[in-house]
Amino acid sequence: MKNALTTWKWSILVVARSLLALLAVSAVVAVGLYGAYRWLWFPAESAVYLMAGGILWGALEFFVLVSVFAATASAANDAAAVGAHSLQLPRLVRFSRSGWLRSAAFIFLAILFIGGVHSLFSWVNSYSLEVASWLTFRSEKPVAQESAEAVLNWVENFLWVVVLGFLLGFLVTLTREGWRGALRAAPRLLANSCWRTPFPTGLISVFVFGGLAYLLATWHPVVSPGFLDYSQAILRNGTALLLTVAGWLFWIVALAHFSLATGNPPHSSAAK
């Protein structure tokens, strides 16, 4: 537990000292999210050239997504390898082409895996009425379907932390050691994400940073229409985005530190 507290403290300080990196990643994420939102309304079906434009637009969005993952994972490995005090902005753009390609393949597979897990959770949640009926029969007290759904949702949230923690730990190891090293470390990474220190690390990132970001994004203060209304919306959502990115950086930096502490010493270019 002492080592966990030390890693959490170091990771939080690294993120707090990385203001330029935090702002840069947040800006790229903001542009990518806006581009993805506009892409959803792109009239790709009206003409062949628009369809081609939509495909190129989607490919650009995927390039931005992969670049963010590859850059932050590479920078986290660099910081953990040398015990850096902050994430240097130049490190975010120095990830290798092979690292980018590995990240692209991983993200494509991760999207398919996450889609399968989401379908499984949706199938389980569809039986909330049966669960409530069984609990009512066994306890001889009425159990509402909403209560069963709430319990299943909380269980699902914790399982999502496990799934995302495993995938993120796999990405960190993949960036540093390649596919062979990441696949060899997969059982250890899964165990770490289930019941070892990386699991509460994910809880901190999701429920503390993500929870604060959610509260800010969904808070609707009563202000007069006009300049004040637009200003508070921009301030709220901008701060929520910064908190989300800060939580992401905290999570990936901490996992990189845990991975180096429990795995093999780094031997990639990130450690040189």
PDB file of C-alpha atoms in Angstrom:
ATOM      1  CA  MET A   1       0.000   0.000   0.000  1.00  0.00           C
ATOM      2  CA  LYS A   2       2.905   2.319   0.735  1.00  0.00           C
ATOM      3  CA  ASN A   3       4.255   1.815  -2.794  1.00  0.00           C
ATOM      4  CA  ALA A   4       0.791   2.526  -4.201  1.00  0.00           C
ATOM      5  CA  LEU A   5       0.519   5.807  -2.297  1.00  0.00           C
ATOM      6  CA  THR A   6       3.996   6.781  -3.473  1.00  0.00           C
ATOM      7  CA  THR A   7       3.077   6.064  -7.096  1.00  0.00           C
ATOM      8  CA  TRP A   8      -0.224   7.948  -6.841  1.00  0.00           C
ATOM      9  CA  LYS A   9       1.496  10.956  -5.307  1.00  0.00           C
ATOM     10  CA  TRP A  10       4.208  10.930  -7.961  1.00  0.00           C
ATOM     11  CA  SER A  11       1.663  10.537 -10.787  1.00  0.00           C
ATOM     12  CA  ILE A  12      -0.523  13.389  -9.542  1.00  0.00           C
ATOM     13  CA  LEU A  13       2.517  15.663  -9.200  1.00  0.00           C
ATOM     14  CA  VAL A  14       3.688  14.719 -12.691  1.00  0.00           C
ATOM     15  CA  VAL A  15       0.308  15.686 -14.143  1.00  0.00           C
ATOM     16  CA  ALA A  16       0.135  18.870 -12.055  1.00  0.00           C
ATOM     17  CA  ARG A  17       3.560  19.962 -13.337  1.00  0.00           C
ATOM     18  CA  SER A  18       2.669  19.143 -16.972  1.00  0.00           C
ATOM     19  CA  LEU A  19       0.412  22.102 -17.701  1.00  0.00           C
ATOM     20  CA  LEU A  20       1.604  22.583 -21.289  1.00  0.00           C
ATOM     21  CA  ALA A  21       1.240  18.885 -22.069  1.00  0.00           C
ATOM     22  CA  LEU A  22      -2.197  18.835 -20.422  1.00  0.00           C
ATOM     23  CA  LEU A  23      -3.364  21.831 -22.467  1.00  0.00           C
ATOM     24  CA  ALA A  24      -1.913  20.404 -25.692  1.00  0.00           C
ATOM     25  CA  VAL A  25      -3.566  16.998 -25.286  1.00  0.00           C
ATOM     26  CA  SER A  26      -6.843  18.659 -24.251  1.00  0.00           C
ATOM     27  CA  ALA A  27      -6.756  20.896 -27.335  1.00  0.00           C
ATOM     28  CA  VAL A  28      -6.169  17.926 -29.656  1.00  0.00           C
ATOM     29  CA  VAL A  29      -8.946  15.952 -27.944  1.00  0.00           C
ATOM     30  CA  ALA A  30     -11.319  18.928 -28.206  1.00  0.00           C
ATOM     31  CA  VAL A  31     -10.635  19.324 -31.924  1.00  0.00           C
ATOM     32  CA  GLY A  32     -11.015  15.574 -32.435  1.00  0.00           C
ATOM     33  CA  LEU A  33     -14.321  15.447 -30.547  1.00  0.00           C
ATOM     34  CA  TYR A  34     -15.688  18.408 -32.487  1.00  0.00           C
ATOM     35  CA  GLY A  35     -14.579  16.824 -35.756  1.00  0.00           C
ATOM     36  CA  ALA A  36     -16.204  13.522 -34.777  1.00  0.00           C
ATOM     37  CA  TYR A  37     -19.435  15.324 -33.860  1.00  0.00           C
ATOM     38  CA  ARG A  38     -19.530  17.099 -37.208  1.00  0.00           C
ATOM     39  CA  TRP A  39     -18.623  13.867 -39.006  1.00  0.00           C
ATOM     40  CA  LEU A  40     -21.736  12.159 -37.603  1.00  0.00           C
ATOM     41  CA  TRP A  41     -23.853  14.651 -39.555  1.00  0.00           C
ATOM     42  CA  PHE A  42     -21.799  14.448 -42.740  1.00  0.00           C
ATOM     43  CA  PRO A  43     -24.100  13.804 -45.766  1.00  0.00           C
ATOM     44  CA  ALA A  44     -21.973  10.963 -47.116  1.00  0.00           C
ATOM     45  CA  GLU A  45     -24.839   9.245 -48.942  1.00  0.00           C
ATOM     46  CA  SER A  46     -25.709  12.114 -51.317  1.00  0.00           C
ATOM     47  CA  ALA A  47     -22.775  11.764 -53.730  1.00  0.00           C
ATOM     48  CA  VAL A  48     -19.716   9.627 -54.420  1.00  0.00           C
ATOM     49  CA  TYR A  49     -17.254  12.450 -53.742  1.00  0.00           C
ATOM     50  CA  LEU A  50     -19.002  13.203 -50.441  1.00  0.00           C
ATOM     51  CA  MET A  51     -18.763   9.535 -49.502  1.00  0.00           C
ATOM     52  CA  ALA A  52     -15.044   9.604 -50.291  1.00  0.00           C
ATOM     53  CA  GLY A  53     -14.712  12.782 -48.235  1.00  0.00           C
ATOM     54  CA  GLY A  54     -16.528  11.162 -45.327  1.00  0.00           C
ATOM     55  CA  ILE A  55     -14.189   8.144 -45.466  1.00  0.00           C
ATOM     56  CA  LEU A  56     -11.128  10.398 -45.478  1.00  0.00           C
ATOM     57  CA  TRP A  57     -12.597  12.438 -42.624  1.00  0.00           C
ATOM     58  CA  GLY A  58     -13.183   9.265 -40.608  1.00  0.00           C
ATOM     59  CA  ALA A  59      -9.633   8.088 -41.334  1.00  0.00           C
ATOM     60  CA  LEU A  60      -8.313  11.440 -40.088  1.00  0.00           C
ATOM     61  CA  GLU A  61     -10.337  11.085 -36.885  1.00  0.00           C
ATOM     62  CA  PHE A  62      -8.887   7.601 -36.391  1.00  0.00           C
ATOM     63  CA  PHE A  63      -5.391   9.002 -36.970  1.00  0.00           C
ATOM     64  CA  VAL A  64      -5.957  11.634 -34.270  1.00  0.00           C
ATOM     65  CA  LEU A  65      -7.318   9.011 -31.868  1.00  0.00           C
ATOM     66  CA  VAL A  66      -4.355   6.683 -32.378  1.00  0.00           C
ATOM     67  CA  SER A  67      -1.895   9.564 -32.113  1.00  0.00           C
ATOM     68  CA  VAL A  68      -3.293  10.633 -28.734  1.00  0.00           C
ATOM     69  CA  PHE A  69      -3.059   7.080 -27.382  1.00  0.00           C
ATOM     70  CA  ALA A  70       0.410   6.471 -28.812  1.00  0.00           C
ATOM     71  CA  ALA A  71       1.776   9.830 -27.647  1.00  0.00           C
ATOM     72  CA  THR A  72       0.469   9.631 -24.100  1.00  0.00           C
ATOM     73  CA  ALA A  73       1.544   5.994 -23.671  1.00  0.00           C
ATOM     74  CA  SER A  74       5.033   6.747 -24.981  1.00  0.00           C
ATOM     75  CA  ALA A  75       5.373   9.849 -22.799  1.00  0.00           C
ATOM     76  CA  ALA A  76       4.136   7.926 -19.751  1.00  0.00           C
ATOM     77  CA  ASN A  77       6.731   5.189 -20.325  1.00  0.00           C
ATOM     78  CA  ASP A  78       9.452   7.813 -20.716  1.00  0.00           C
ATOM     79  CA  ALA A  79       8.442   9.551 -17.490  1.00  0.00           C
ATOM     80  CA  ALA A  80       8.204   6.298 -15.533  1.00  0.00           C
ATOM     81  CA  ALA A  81      11.550   5.005 -16.836  1.00  0.00           C
ATOM     82  CA  VAL A  82      13.524   7.997 -15.552  1.00  0.00           C
ATOM     83  CA  GLY A  83      11.246   9.128 -12.711  1.00  0.00           C
ATOM     84  CA  ALA A  84      10.591  12.454 -14.442  1.00  0.00           C
ATOM     85  CA  HIS A  85       8.958  15.369 -12.655  1.00  0.00           C
ATOM     86  CA  SER A  86       6.666  16.185 -15.581  1.00  0.00           C
ATOM     87  CA  LEU A  87       5.585  15.149 -19.055  1.00  0.00           C
ATOM     88  CA  GLN A  88       7.686  17.093 -21.521  1.00  0.00           C
ATOM     89  CA  LEU A  89       5.708  18.458 -24.454  1.00  0.00           C
ATOM     90  CA  PRO A  90       8.328  17.392 -27.073  1.00  0.00           C
ATOM     91  CA  ARG A  91       8.019  13.806 -25.831  1.00  0.00           C
ATOM     92  CA  LEU A  92       4.392  13.755 -26.909  1.00  0.00           C
ATOM     93  CA  VAL A  93       5.355  14.115 -30.568  1.00  0.00           C
ATOM     94  CA  ARG A  94       8.378  11.819 -30.601  1.00  0.00           C
ATOM     95  CA  PHE A  95       6.630   8.470 -30.635  1.00  0.00           C
ATOM     96  CA  SER A  96       7.965   6.134 -33.306  1.00  0.00           C
ATOM     97  CA  ARG A  97       6.170   5.082 -36.459  1.00  0.00           C
ATOM     98  CA  SER A  98       6.262   1.452 -35.339  1.00  0.00           C
ATOM     99  CA  GLY A  99       4.751   2.510 -32.017  1.00  0.00           C
ATOM    100  CA  TRP A 100       1.972   4.320 -33.857  1.00  0.00           C
ATOM    101  CA  LEU A 101       1.247   1.265 -36.022  1.00  0.00           C
ATOM    102  CA  ARG A 102       1.154  -1.008 -32.974  1.00  0.00           C
ATOM    103  CA  SER A 103      -1.219   1.422 -31.269  1.00  0.00           C
ATOM    104  CA  ALA A 104      -3.430   1.563 -34.360  1.00  0.00           C
ATOM    105  CA  ALA A 105      -3.729  -2.228 -34.499  1.00  0.00           C
ATOM    106  CA  PHE A 106      -4.366  -2.368 -30.751  1.00  0.00           C
ATOM    107  CA  ILE A 107      -7.091   0.301 -30.840  1.00  0.00           C
ATOM    108  CA  PHE A 108      -8.842  -1.440 -33.734  1.00  0.00           C
ATOM    109  CA  LEU A 109      -8.862  -4.715 -31.781  1.00  0.00           C
ATOM    110  CA  ALA A 110      -9.802  -2.909 -28.563  1.00  0.00           C
ATOM    111  CA  ILE A 111     -12.823  -1.304 -30.238  1.00  0.00           C
ATOM    112  CA  LEU A 112     -14.047  -4.745 -31.313  1.00  0.00           C
ATOM    113  CA  PHE A 113     -13.401  -6.131 -27.814  1.00  0.00           C
ATOM    114  CA  ILE A 114     -15.184  -3.231 -26.104  1.00  0.00           C
ATOM    115  CA  GLY A 115     -18.122  -3.660 -28.474  1.00  0.00           C
ATOM    116  CA  GLY A 116     -18.364  -7.320 -27.507  1.00  0.00           C
ATOM    117  CA  VAL A 117     -18.174  -6.544 -23.781  1.00  0.00           C
ATOM    118  CA  HIS A 118     -20.836  -3.840 -24.172  1.00  0.00           C
ATOM    119  CA  SER A 119     -23.126  -6.330 -25.931  1.00  0.00           C
ATOM    120  CA  LEU A 120     -22.580  -8.816 -23.114  1.00  0.00           C
ATOM    121  CA  PHE A 121     -23.431  -6.222 -20.457  1.00  0.00           C
ATOM    122  CA  SER A 122     -26.523  -5.156 -22.399  1.00  0.00           C
ATOM    123  CA  TRP A 123     -27.658  -8.786 -22.570  1.00  0.00           C
ATOM    124  CA  VAL A 124     -27.184  -9.197 -18.807  1.00  0.00           C
ATOM    125  CA  ASN A 125     -29.049  -5.941 -18.087  1.00  0.00           C
ATOM    126  CA  SER A 126     -31.991  -7.136 -20.180  1.00  0.00           C
ATOM    127  CA  TYR A 127     -32.646  -9.740 -17.466  1.00  0.00           C
ATOM    128  CA  SER A 128     -33.077  -7.175 -14.687  1.00  0.00           C
ATOM    129  CA  LEU A 129     -36.815  -7.994 -14.455  1.00  0.00           C
ATOM    130  CA  GLU A 130     -36.047 -11.702 -14.019  1.00  0.00           C
ATOM    131  CA  VAL A 131     -33.437 -10.869 -11.377  1.00  0.00           C
ATOM    132  CA  ALA A 132     -35.902  -8.675  -9.489  1.00  0.00           C
ATOM    133  CA  SER A 133     -38.550 -11.430  -9.650  1.00  0.00           C
ATOM    134  CA  TRP A 134     -36.098 -14.049  -8.374  1.00  0.00           C
ATOM    135  CA  LEU A 135     -34.996 -11.781  -5.497  1.00  0.00           C
ATOM    136  CA  THR A 136     -38.629 -11.083  -4.639  1.00  0.00           C
ATOM    137  CA  PHE A 137     -39.357 -14.812  -4.555  1.00  0.00           C
ATOM    138  CA  ARG A 138     -36.284 -15.667  -2.477  1.00  0.00           C
ATOM    139  CA  SER A 139     -36.545 -12.801   0.034  1.00  0.00           C
ATOM    140  CA  GLU A 140     -40.356 -12.761   0.140  1.00  0.00           C
ATOM    141  CA  LYS A 141     -40.122  -8.975  -0.093  1.00  0.00           C
ATOM    142  CA  PRO A 142     -40.878  -6.851  -3.166  1.00  0.00           C
ATOM    143  CA  VAL A 143     -37.797  -5.890  -5.177  1.00  0.00           C
ATOM    144  CA  ALA A 144     -38.325  -3.308  -7.889  1.00  0.00           C
ATOM    145  CA  GLN A 145     -36.856  -3.792 -11.348  1.00  0.00           C
ATOM    146  CA  GLU A 146     -35.228  -0.363 -11.041  1.00  0.00           C
ATOM    147  CA  SER A 147     -33.339  -1.521  -7.955  1.00  0.00           C
ATOM    148  CA  ALA A 148     -32.049  -4.589  -9.785  1.00  0.00           C
ATOM    149  CA  GLU A 149     -31.017  -2.382 -12.733  1.00  0.00           C
ATOM    150  CA  ALA A 150     -29.192   0.005 -10.390  1.00  0.00           C
ATOM    151  CA  VAL A 151     -27.226  -2.846  -8.820  1.00  0.00           C
ATOM    152  CA  LEU A 152     -26.363  -4.308 -12.215  1.00  0.00           C
ATOM    153  CA  ASN A 153     -25.257  -0.865 -13.432  1.00  0.00           C
ATOM    154  CA  TRP A 154     -22.920  -0.431 -10.465  1.00  0.00           C
ATOM    155  CA  VAL A 155     -21.454  -3.889 -11.047  1.00  0.00           C
ATOM    156  CA  GLU A 156     -21.070  -3.023 -14.722  1.00  0.00           C
ATOM    157  CA  ASN A 157     -19.265   0.228 -13.872  1.00  0.00           C
ATOM    158  CA  PHE A 158     -16.715  -1.615 -11.746  1.00  0.00           C
ATOM    159  CA  LEU A 159     -16.236  -4.240 -14.454  1.00  0.00           C
ATOM    160  CA  TRP A 160     -15.658  -1.487 -17.003  1.00  0.00           C
ATOM    161  CA  VAL A 161     -12.854  -0.165 -14.791  1.00  0.00           C
ATOM    162  CA  VAL A 162     -11.328  -3.653 -14.871  1.00  0.00           C
ATOM    163  CA  VAL A 163     -11.673  -3.925 -18.656  1.00  0.00           C
ATOM    164  CA  LEU A 164     -10.306  -0.451 -19.380  1.00  0.00           C
ATOM    165  CA  GLY A 165      -7.496  -0.877 -16.856  1.00  0.00           C
ATOM    166  CA  PHE A 166      -6.428  -4.105 -18.540  1.00  0.00           C
ATOM    167  CA  LEU A 167      -6.547  -2.550 -22.017  1.00  0.00           C
ATOM    168  CA  LEU A 168      -4.648   0.525 -20.910  1.00  0.00           C
ATOM    169  CA  GLY A 169      -2.018  -1.546 -19.124  1.00  0.00           C
ATOM    170  CA  PHE A 170      -1.693  -3.689 -22.258  1.00  0.00           C
ATOM    171  CA  LEU A 171      -1.203  -0.540 -24.371  1.00  0.00           C
ATOM    172  CA  VAL A 172       1.511   0.746 -22.042  1.00  0.00           C
ATOM    173  CA  THR A 173       3.362  -2.574 -22.199  1.00  0.00           C
ATOM    174  CA  LEU A 174       2.800  -2.851 -25.952  1.00  0.00           C
ATOM    175  CA  THR A 175       4.306   0.592 -26.530  1.00  0.00           C
ATOM    176  CA  ARG A 176       7.380  -0.301 -24.490  1.00  0.00           C
ATOM    177  CA  GLU A 177       7.980  -3.982 -25.308  1.00  0.00           C
ATOM    178  CA  GLY A 178       6.051  -4.815 -28.474  1.00  0.00           C
ATOM    179  CA  TRP A 179       3.420  -7.470 -29.099  1.00  0.00           C
ATOM    180  CA  ARG A 180       5.444 -10.399 -27.757  1.00  0.00           C
ATOM    181  CA  GLY A 181       6.145  -8.717 -24.442  1.00  0.00           C
ATOM    182  CA  ALA A 182       2.573  -7.439 -24.094  1.00  0.00           C
ATOM    183  CA  LEU A 183       1.037 -10.854 -24.806  1.00  0.00           C
ATOM    184  CA  ARG A 184       3.429 -12.494 -22.360  1.00  0.00           C
ATOM    185  CA  ALA A 185       2.439  -9.963 -19.697  1.00  0.00           C
ATOM    186  CA  ALA A 186      -1.316 -10.206 -20.419  1.00  0.00           C
ATOM    187  CA  PRO A 187      -2.169 -12.613 -17.536  1.00  0.00           C
ATOM    188  CA  ARG A 188      -0.316 -10.417 -15.054  1.00  0.00           C
ATOM    189  CA  LEU A 189      -1.987  -7.295 -16.433  1.00  0.00           C
ATOM    190  CA  LEU A 190      -5.422  -8.900 -16.118  1.00  0.00           C
ATOM    191  CA  ALA A 191      -4.736  -9.905 -12.515  1.00  0.00           C
ATOM    192  CA  ASN A 192      -3.477  -6.397 -11.751  1.00  0.00           C
ATOM    193  CA  SER A 193      -6.602  -4.800 -13.193  1.00  0.00           C
ATOM    194  CA  CYS A 194      -8.885  -7.121 -11.191  1.00  0.00           C
ATOM    195  CA  TRP A 195      -7.627  -7.022  -7.611  1.00  0.00           C
ATOM    196  CA  ARG A 196      -4.227  -5.363  -7.350  1.00  0.00           C
ATOM    197  CA  THR A 197      -3.134  -1.735  -7.082  1.00  0.00           C
ATOM    198  CA  PRO A 198      -3.978  -0.762 -10.714  1.00  0.00           C
ATOM    199  CA  PHE A 199      -7.649  -1.445  -9.931  1.00  0.00           C
ATOM    200  CA  PRO A 200      -8.025   1.318  -7.275  1.00  0.00           C
ATOM    201  CA  THR A 201      -5.911   3.502  -9.562  1.00  0.00           C
ATOM    202  CA  GLY A 202      -8.594   3.124 -12.217  1.00  0.00           C
ATOM    203  CA  LEU A 203     -11.285   3.866  -9.635  1.00  0.00           C
ATOM    204  CA  ILE A 204      -9.526   7.117  -8.712  1.00  0.00           C
ATOM    205  CA  SER A 205      -9.254   8.140 -12.348  1.00  0.00           C
ATOM    206  CA  VAL A 206     -12.840   7.256 -13.273  1.00  0.00           C
ATOM    207  CA  PHE A 207     -14.805   8.182 -10.150  1.00  0.00           C
ATOM    208  CA  VAL A 208     -12.738  11.161  -8.919  1.00  0.00           C
ATOM    209  CA  PHE A 209     -11.534  12.880 -12.082  1.00  0.00           C
ATOM    210  CA  GLY A 210     -14.367  11.547 -14.226  1.00  0.00           C
ATOM    211  CA  GLY A 211     -16.963  12.198 -11.538  1.00  0.00           C
ATOM    212  CA  LEU A 212     -15.902  15.821 -11.134  1.00  0.00           C
ATOM    213  CA  ALA A 213     -15.885  16.261 -14.912  1.00  0.00           C
ATOM    214  CA  TYR A 214     -19.391  14.771 -15.150  1.00  0.00           C
ATOM    215  CA  LEU A 215     -20.725  17.060 -12.418  1.00  0.00           C
ATOM    216  CA  LEU A 216     -19.296  20.107 -14.173  1.00  0.00           C
ATOM    217  CA  ALA A 217     -20.539  19.086 -17.621  1.00  0.00           C
ATOM    218  CA  THR A 218     -24.092  18.398 -16.386  1.00  0.00           C
ATOM    219  CA  TRP A 219     -24.341  21.388 -14.047  1.00  0.00           C
ATOM    220  CA  HIS A 220     -26.647  24.067 -15.445  1.00  0.00           C
ATOM    221  CA  PRO A 221     -26.359  27.277 -13.414  1.00  0.00           C
ATOM    222  CA  VAL A 222     -29.118  29.829 -13.827  1.00  0.00           C
ATOM    223  CA  VAL A 223     -27.663  32.858 -15.608  1.00  0.00           C
ATOM    224  CA  SER A 224     -29.082  35.469 -17.921  1.00  0.00           C
ATOM    225  CA  PRO A 225     -29.063  34.588 -21.638  1.00  0.00           C
ATOM    226  CA  GLY A 226     -26.280  35.987 -23.738  1.00  0.00           C
ATOM    227  CA  PHE A 227     -22.603  36.481 -22.972  1.00  0.00           C
ATOM    228  CA  LEU A 228     -22.736  35.084 -19.420  1.00  0.00           C
ATOM    229  CA  ASP A 229     -24.572  31.961 -20.556  1.00  0.00           C
ATOM    230  CA  TYR A 230     -22.058  31.216 -23.315  1.00  0.00           C
ATOM    231  CA  SER A 231     -19.131  32.012 -21.020  1.00  0.00           C
ATOM    232  CA  GLN A 232     -20.214  29.669 -18.242  1.00  0.00           C
ATOM    233  CA  ALA A 233     -20.901  26.870 -20.739  1.00  0.00           C
ATOM    234  CA  ILE A 234     -17.433  27.224 -22.261  1.00  0.00           C
ATOM    235  CA  LEU A 235     -15.812  27.436 -18.824  1.00  0.00           C
ATOM    236  CA  ARG A 236     -17.700  24.422 -17.461  1.00  0.00           C
ATOM    237  CA  ASN A 237     -17.099  22.154 -20.435  1.00  0.00           C
ATOM    238  CA  GLY A 238     -13.508  23.295 -20.863  1.00  0.00           C
ATOM    239  CA  THR A 239     -12.731  22.539 -17.221  1.00  0.00           C
ATOM    240  CA  ALA A 240     -14.529  19.187 -17.509  1.00  0.00           C
ATOM    241  CA  LEU A 241     -12.358  18.312 -20.511  1.00  0.00           C
ATOM    242  CA  LEU A 242      -9.192  19.287 -18.619  1.00  0.00           C
ATOM    243  CA  LEU A 243     -10.233  17.111 -15.678  1.00  0.00           C
ATOM    244  CA  THR A 244     -10.953  14.188 -17.982  1.00  0.00           C
ATOM    245  CA  VAL A 245      -7.569  14.470 -19.712  1.00  0.00           C
ATOM    246  CA  ALA A 246      -5.841  14.917 -16.331  1.00  0.00           C
ATOM    247  CA  GLY A 247      -7.512  11.723 -15.103  1.00  0.00           C
ATOM    248  CA  TRP A 248      -6.416   9.919 -18.248  1.00  0.00           C
ATOM    249  CA  LEU A 249      -2.798  11.097 -17.837  1.00  0.00           C
ATOM    250  CA  PHE A 250      -2.805  10.175 -14.145  1.00  0.00           C
ATOM    251  CA  TRP A 251      -4.083   6.686 -14.982  1.00  0.00           C
ATOM    252  CA  ILE A 252      -1.631   5.977 -17.787  1.00  0.00           C
ATOM    253  CA  VAL A 253       1.389   7.430 -15.950  1.00  0.00           C
ATOM    254  CA  ALA A 254       0.587   5.412 -12.819  1.00  0.00           C
ATOM    255  CA  LEU A 255       0.115   2.214 -14.848  1.00  0.00           C
ATOM    256  CA  ALA A 256       3.422   2.800 -16.625  1.00  0.00           C
ATOM    257  CA  HIS A 257       5.117   3.117 -13.227  1.00  0.00           C
ATOM    258  CA  PHE A 258       3.420  -0.029 -11.892  1.00  0.00           C
ATOM    259  CA  SER A 259       4.311  -1.902 -15.087  1.00  0.00           C
ATOM    260  CA  LEU A 260       7.996  -1.048 -14.760  1.00  0.00           C
ATOM    261  CA  ALA A 261       7.970  -1.930 -11.071  1.00  0.00           C
ATOM    262  CA  THR A 262       6.454  -5.404 -11.600  1.00  0.00           C
ATOM    263  CA  GLY A 263       7.496  -6.278 -15.141  1.00  0.00           C
ATOM    264  CA  ASN A 264      10.685  -6.436 -17.110  1.00  0.00           C
ATOM    265  CA  PRO A 265      13.080  -3.501 -17.303  1.00  0.00           C
ATOM    266  CA  PRO A 266      12.464  -1.303 -20.342  1.00  0.00           C
ATOM    267  CA  HIS A 267      14.561  -2.102 -23.346  1.00  0.00           C
ATOM    268  CA  SER A 268      12.873  -0.001 -26.028  1.00  0.00           C
ATOM    269  CA  SER A 269      13.844   3.404 -27.290  1.00  0.00           C
ATOM    270  CA  ALA A 270      11.606   4.985 -24.697  1.00  0.00           C
ATOM    271  CA  ALA A 271      14.048   3.981 -22.003  1.00  0.00           C
ATOM    272  CA  LYS A 272      17.145   5.246 -23.747  1.00  0.00           C
TER     273      LYS A 272
END
